[in-house]
Coordinates of C-alpha atoms and ligand atoms in Angstrom, one line a residue:
M1488 CA -30.1 8.1 -9.8
I1489 CA -30.1 4.3 -10.1
R1490 CA -26.6 2.9 -10.4
V1491 CA -26.4 0.3 -13.2
L1492 CA -23.5 -2.0 -14.1
V1493 CA -23.8 -3.9 -17.5
N1494 CA -22.5 -7.5 -17.7
G1495 CA -21.9 -8.8 -21.3
A1496 CA -21.3 -5.2 -22.4
L1497 CA -19.4 -6.2 -25.6
G1498 CA -22.2 -8.3 -26.8
R1499 CA -25.0 -7.5 -29.3
V1500 CA -27.6 -6.7 -26.6
G1501 CA -25.2 -5.7 -23.9
G1502 CA -23.8 -2.9 -26.1
E1503 CA -27.3 -1.5 -26.7
V1504 CA -28.1 -1.7 -23.0
C1505 CA -25.0 0.5 -22.3
K1506 CA -26.2 3.1 -24.7
K1507 CA -29.7 3.1 -23.2
V1508 CA -28.6 3.4 -19.6
W1509 CA -26.2 6.2 -20.6
A1510 CA -29.0 8.1 -22.2
E1511 CA -31.5 7.8 -19.5
P1512 CA -31.6 10.8 -17.0
D1513 CA -32.4 8.6 -13.9
L1514 CA -30.0 5.8 -14.7
D1515 CA -26.3 6.1 -14.1
L1516 CA -24.0 3.7 -16.0
V1517 CA -21.4 3.0 -13.3
D1518 CA -19.3 0.2 -14.9
V1519 CA -19.2 -2.2 -17.9
V1520 CA -18.0 -5.9 -17.6
D1521 CA -17.4 -8.6 -20.1
I1522 CA -15.4 -11.9 -20.3
K1523 CA -12.9 -10.2 -22.5
D1524 CA -11.0 -6.8 -22.6
G1525 CA -12.3 -4.1 -24.8
Q1526 CA -14.0 -0.7 -24.9
V1527 CA -17.6 0.5 -25.1
A1528 CA -18.0 3.8 -27.1
L1529 CA -21.1 5.8 -26.2
G1530 CA -20.7 8.7 -28.7
E1531 CA -19.4 12.2 -28.2
G1532 CA -16.1 10.9 -27.2
V1533 CA -17.3 8.9 -24.2
V1534 CA -15.6 5.5 -23.9
F1535 CA -15.8 3.0 -21.0
G1536 CA -12.9 0.5 -20.6
V1537 CA -14.3 -3.0 -20.0
N1538 CA -13.6 -4.7 -16.7
T1539 CA -13.2 -8.5 -16.7
D1540 CA -13.8 -9.2 -13.1
L1541 CA -17.4 -9.0 -12.3
V1542 CA -17.1 -9.4 -8.4
K1543 CA -14.2 -6.7 -8.2
A1544 CA -16.3 -4.3 -10.4
I1545 CA -19.3 -4.7 -8.1
E1546 CA -17.2 -4.2 -5.0
N1547 CA -15.6 -1.1 -6.5
V1548 CA -18.6 0.8 -7.9
R1549 CA -21.4 -0.6 -5.7
P1550 CA -24.2 -0.7 -8.3
D1551 CA -27.9 -0.9 -7.3
V1552 CA -28.6 -3.1 -10.4
V1553 CA -26.6 -5.6 -12.6
V1554 CA -28.0 -6.0 -16.1
D1555 CA -26.9 -9.5 -17.5
F1556 CA -26.9 -10.3 -21.2
T1557 CA -24.2 -12.9 -21.3
R1558 CA -24.5 -16.7 -22.2
P1559 CA -26.7 -19.5 -21.1
N1560 CA -23.8 -21.5 -19.8
V1561 CA -22.5 -18.7 -17.5
V1562 CA -25.4 -16.8 -16.3
M1563 CA -26.0 -19.0 -13.2
D1564 CA -22.5 -18.6 -12.2
N1565 CA -22.8 -14.8 -12.6
L1566 CA -25.8 -14.7 -10.3
R1567 CA -24.2 -16.9 -7.7
K1568 CA -21.4 -14.4 -7.5
M1569 CA -23.4 -11.3 -7.7
L1570 CA -26.4 -11.9 -5.5
P1571 CA -24.5 -12.4 -2.2
L1572 CA -23.1 -8.8 -2.8
G1573 CA -26.6 -7.5 -2.3
V1574 CA -27.2 -6.2 -5.8
H1575 CA -30.4 -6.5 -7.7
A1576 CA -30.3 -8.2 -11.1
V1577 CA -32.1 -7.7 -14.4
V1578 CA -31.4 -10.6 -16.6
G1579 CA -32.1 -11.1 -20.3
T1580 CA -29.8 -14.0 -20.8
T1581 CA -31.9 -17.2 -21.6
G1582 CA -31.6 -20.9 -21.1
F1583 CA -32.8 -21.2 -17.4
S1584 CA -34.2 -24.5 -16.1
D1585 CA -36.9 -24.9 -13.6
A1586 CA -34.4 -25.9 -11.0
D1587 CA -32.2 -22.8 -11.9
L1588 CA -35.2 -20.5 -11.4
Q1589 CA -35.9 -22.0 -8.0
E1590 CA -32.2 -21.5 -7.0
V1591 CA -32.2 -17.9 -8.2
D1592 CA -35.5 -17.3 -6.1
E1593 CA -33.9 -18.9 -3.0
L1594 CA -30.5 -17.1 -3.6
A1595 CA -32.2 -13.7 -4.0
R1596 CA -34.4 -14.2 -0.9
A1597 CA -31.4 -15.3 1.2
N1598 CA -29.7 -12.0 0.3
N1599 CA -32.7 -9.8 0.6
T1600 CA -32.5 -8.8 -3.1
A1601 CA -34.5 -9.4 -6.3
V1602 CA -33.9 -10.7 -9.8
L1603 CA -36.0 -10.0 -12.8
I1604 CA -35.5 -12.7 -15.5
A1605 CA -37.4 -11.9 -18.6
P1606 CA -37.1 -14.2 -21.6
N1607 CA -38.2 -11.3 -23.8
F1608 CA -38.0 -7.6 -23.0
A1609 CA -39.8 -6.5 -26.1
L1610 CA -43.2 -5.0 -25.4
G1611 CA -44.5 -6.5 -28.6
A1612 CA -43.6 -10.0 -27.3
V1613 CA -45.3 -9.4 -23.9
V1614 CA -48.5 -8.3 -25.7
M1615 CA -48.2 -11.3 -28.1
M1616 CA -48.2 -13.7 -25.2
K1617 CA -51.2 -12.0 -23.5
L1618 CA -53.1 -12.1 -26.8
A1619 CA -52.1 -15.8 -27.5
C1620 CA -53.5 -16.8 -24.0
E1621 CA -56.8 -15.0 -24.9
A1622 CA -57.0 -16.8 -28.2
A1623 CA -56.0 -20.2 -26.7
K1624 CA -59.3 -20.2 -24.8
Y1625 CA -61.1 -20.4 -28.2
F1626 CA -58.6 -22.2 -30.4
P1627 CA -56.9 -25.0 -28.4
H1628 CA -54.9 -26.4 -31.4
V1629 CA -51.7 -24.3 -31.2
E1630 CA -48.3 -24.4 -32.9
I1631 CA -45.4 -21.9 -32.3
I1632 CA -42.7 -21.0 -34.8
E1633 CA -39.8 -18.9 -33.6
K1634 CA -37.1 -17.5 -35.9
H1635 CA -33.7 -16.3 -34.7
H1636 CA -30.3 -15.4 -36.0
D1637 CA -27.9 -18.4 -36.4
N1638 CA -25.7 -17.4 -33.5
K1639 CA -28.3 -18.2 -30.9
L1640 CA -27.1 -20.9 -28.6
D1641 CA -30.3 -22.4 -27.1
A1642 CA -33.5 -23.8 -28.7
P1643 CA -36.4 -23.4 -28.4
S1644 CA -36.1 -19.8 -27.4
G1645 CA -37.0 -18.6 -24.0
T1646 CA -39.9 -16.7 -25.4
A1647 CA -41.3 -19.7 -27.1
I1648 CA -41.1 -21.7 -23.9
I1649 CA -42.7 -19.0 -21.8
T1650 CA -45.4 -18.6 -24.3
A1651 CA -46.2 -22.4 -24.4
Q1652 CA -46.2 -22.4 -20.5
K1653 CA -48.7 -19.5 -20.4
I1654 CA -50.9 -21.0 -23.0
A1655 CA -50.8 -24.3 -21.0
E1656 CA -52.2 -22.4 -18.0
V1657 CA -55.5 -21.7 -19.9
R1658 CA -55.9 -24.8 -22.0
E1659 CA -56.1 -28.5 -21.1
A1660 CA -53.0 -30.6 -22.2
M1661 CA -54.1 -32.3 -25.5
R1662 CA -52.4 -34.3 -28.3
Q1663 CA -52.5 -32.5 -31.6
G1664 CA -52.3 -33.8 -35.2
H1665 CA -53.5 -37.2 -36.3
P1666 CA -53.4 -39.9 -33.6
D1667 CA -51.5 -42.1 -35.9
E1668 CA -49.0 -39.5 -37.2
R1669 CA -45.4 -40.6 -37.4
E1670 CA -42.1 -38.7 -38.2
T1671 CA -40.3 -40.2 -41.1
M1672 CA -37.5 -37.8 -40.4
A1673 CA -36.7 -37.1 -36.6
G1674 CA -37.8 -33.7 -35.4
A1675 CA -40.1 -32.9 -38.2
R1676 CA -43.0 -32.1 -35.9
G1677 CA -40.8 -30.0 -33.6
A1678 CA -40.5 -29.9 -29.8
D1679 CA -43.6 -31.0 -27.7
Y1680 CA -44.8 -29.0 -24.7
E1681 CA -48.0 -30.5 -23.3
G1682 CA -49.1 -31.3 -26.9
M1683 CA -48.1 -28.0 -28.3
R1684 CA -45.5 -28.1 -31.1
I1685 CA -42.6 -25.6 -31.1
H1686 CA -40.4 -25.1 -34.2
S1687 CA -37.1 -23.2 -34.1
V1688 CA -35.7 -21.7 -37.3
R1689 CA -32.1 -20.4 -37.2
L1690 CA -30.9 -18.3 -40.1
P1691 CA -28.8 -15.3 -40.6
G1692 CA -31.0 -12.2 -41.3
Y1693 CA -33.5 -12.8 -38.4
V1694 CA -33.2 -10.9 -35.1
A1695 CA -35.9 -12.7 -33.0
S1696 CA -39.4 -13.1 -34.3
Q1697 CA -42.2 -15.5 -33.3
E1698 CA -45.5 -16.6 -34.7
V1699 CA -48.3 -18.3 -32.7
I1700 CA -50.6 -20.1 -35.0
F1701 CA -54.1 -21.3 -33.9
G1702 CA -56.1 -23.8 -36.0
G1703 CA -59.9 -24.0 -35.9
Q1704 CA -62.6 -25.4 -38.2
G1705 CA -62.1 -23.8 -41.5
E1706 CA -59.8 -21.0 -40.3
T1707 CA -56.4 -20.1 -38.7
L1708 CA -55.5 -17.2 -36.6
H1709 CA -51.8 -15.9 -36.6
I1710 CA -50.4 -13.7 -33.8
S1711 CA -46.8 -12.7 -34.6
T1712 CA -44.1 -10.3 -33.4
E1713 CA -41.2 -9.0 -35.6
P1714 CA -38.5 -6.9 -34.0
V1715 CA -36.5 -5.0 -36.5
S1716 CA -33.6 -4.1 -34.2
R1717 CA -32.3 -5.0 -30.7
E1718 CA -33.5 -1.4 -29.6
C1719 CA -36.9 -3.1 -29.0
Y1720 CA -35.6 -4.6 -25.7
M1721 CA -34.4 -1.3 -24.3
P1722 CA -37.6 0.2 -22.9
G1723 CA -38.2 -3.0 -21.1
V1724 CA -34.7 -3.3 -19.7
A1725 CA -34.8 0.3 -18.4
L1726 CA -38.3 -0.3 -16.8
G1727 CA -36.8 -3.5 -15.2
C1728 CA -34.0 -1.4 -13.6
R1729 CA -36.4 1.1 -12.1
K1730 CA -39.1 -1.4 -10.9
I1731 CA -36.9 -4.3 -9.6
L1732 CA -35.7 -2.1 -6.7
G1733 CA -37.5 -2.7 -3.4
R1734 CA -38.6 -6.2 -4.3
T1735 CA -37.4 -9.6 -3.0
G1736 CA -36.9 -12.9 -4.7
L1737 CA -37.5 -13.9 -8.5
V1738 CA -39.7 -11.9 -10.7
Y1739 CA -40.2 -14.1 -14.0
G1740 CA -41.4 -12.2 -17.0
L1741 CA -41.6 -8.6 -17.8
D1742 CA -45.4 -8.7 -17.7
K1743 CA -45.2 -8.9 -13.9
L1744 CA -43.8 -5.4 -13.8
L1745 CA -45.9 -3.7 -16.3
Ligands
NAP2265 P1 -23.6 -12.1 -27.5 O1 -23.6 -11.0 -28.6 O2 -22.9 -13.4 -27.6 O3 -23.2 -11.3 -26.2 C1 -22.8 -11.9 -24.9 C2 -21.6 -11.3 -24.4 O4 -21.3 -11.8 -23.1 C3 -20.3 -11.5 -25.3 O5 -19.5 -10.4 -25.4 C4 -19.7 -12.7 -24.5 O6 -18.3 -12.8 -24.7 C5 -20.0 -12.2 -23.1 N1 -19.7 -13.2 -22.1 C6 -19.6 -14.5 -22.1 N2 -19.3 -15.1 -21.0 C7 -19.3 -14.1 -20.0 C8 -19.1 -14.0 -18.7 N3 -18.9 -15.1 -17.9 N4 -19.1 -12.7 -18.2 C9 -19.2 -11.7 -18.8 N5 -19.6 -11.6 -20.2 C10 -19.5 -12.8 -20.8 O7 -25.2 -12.4 -27.2 P2 -26.5 -11.5 -27.3 O8 -27.1 -11.7 -28.7 O9 -26.2 -10.2 -26.9 O10 -27.4 -12.4 -26.3 C11 -27.0 -12.5 -25.0 C12 -28.0 -13.4 -24.3 O11 -29.3 -12.6 -24.2 C13 -28.4 -14.7 -25.0 O12 -28.8 -15.7 -24.0 C14 -29.7 -14.3 -25.7 O13 -30.5 -15.5 -26.0 C15 -30.4 -13.4 -24.8 N6 -31.3 -12.4 -25.4 C16 -32.4 -12.2 -24.7 C17 -33.2 -11.2 -25.0 C18 -34.4 -10.9 -24.1 O14 -35.3 -10.0 -24.5 N7 -34.5 -11.5 -22.9 C19 -33.2 -10.5 -26.2 C20 -32.1 -10.9 -27.0 C21 -31.2 -11.9 -26.5 P3 -17.8 -14.0 -25.8 O15 -18.4 -13.6 -27.1 O16 -16.4 -14.0 -25.7 O17 -18.4 -15.3 -25.2

């Protein structure tokens, strides 16, 4: 049994992770943590009281893996607290800078443990990125539109950033659009990653969808992913808990473990 502690257990995704870990025969939900008091109900009368002290909880229950779905502004602090305790981490929280990723890798190696950071745990999103990289070899003109619920704190999404980074590995940086184009309203053309434009839509009703659009002569190609519920992240999170054990350092992206 793999002993799993869920941090951010009262959140939208954290709550789903608790249910998934509880339901899997080889995963053992040993504790749940959040910044605030509360309870996590898992059905059939099973209720976990939420702990608010991550370090104490880890010291008490000694998990193998901590799953973190909290907030971009606290996740580095969480990792700085948990990694010296020797636990592995599976992190869905987004908003990491390159410097953060380097620090996580160094911290994990120094403590002989491993961290999976996956900007998107949905299998559809992982396959979308793979297909987008294939398409970009033939269609170098690319724009990305990501659409999320309006409670999301960071923009562009971690998935949009990693998609652009992966595409940039297979195509030359290039300027897109008319050489003389200008914005008459700031931001109209979206964020710029090596010439690729990224547009972030924030509206109630969306979960987390993304479309990568390729333009060619007389045609466009659209590759998109549309999760219908947060359950889509759960197989990836469970796989992360199983496959991160025995590794050292940072693993960035679920595709590395598939
Ligand atoms: P959410 O509903 O706001 O849940 C976050 C939870 O963490 C909240 O209960 C929050 O409490 C709590 N929290 C805040 N600070 C904490 C701390 N220091 N320690 C422990 N818990 C703390 O957010 P969500 O929609 O579940 O998303 C969480 C993160 O996952 C976001 O960064 C989101 O972008 C990301 N995400 C990633 C994926 C993926 O596949 N990688 C998928 C979906 C979402 P308060 O509400 O009181 O702050």
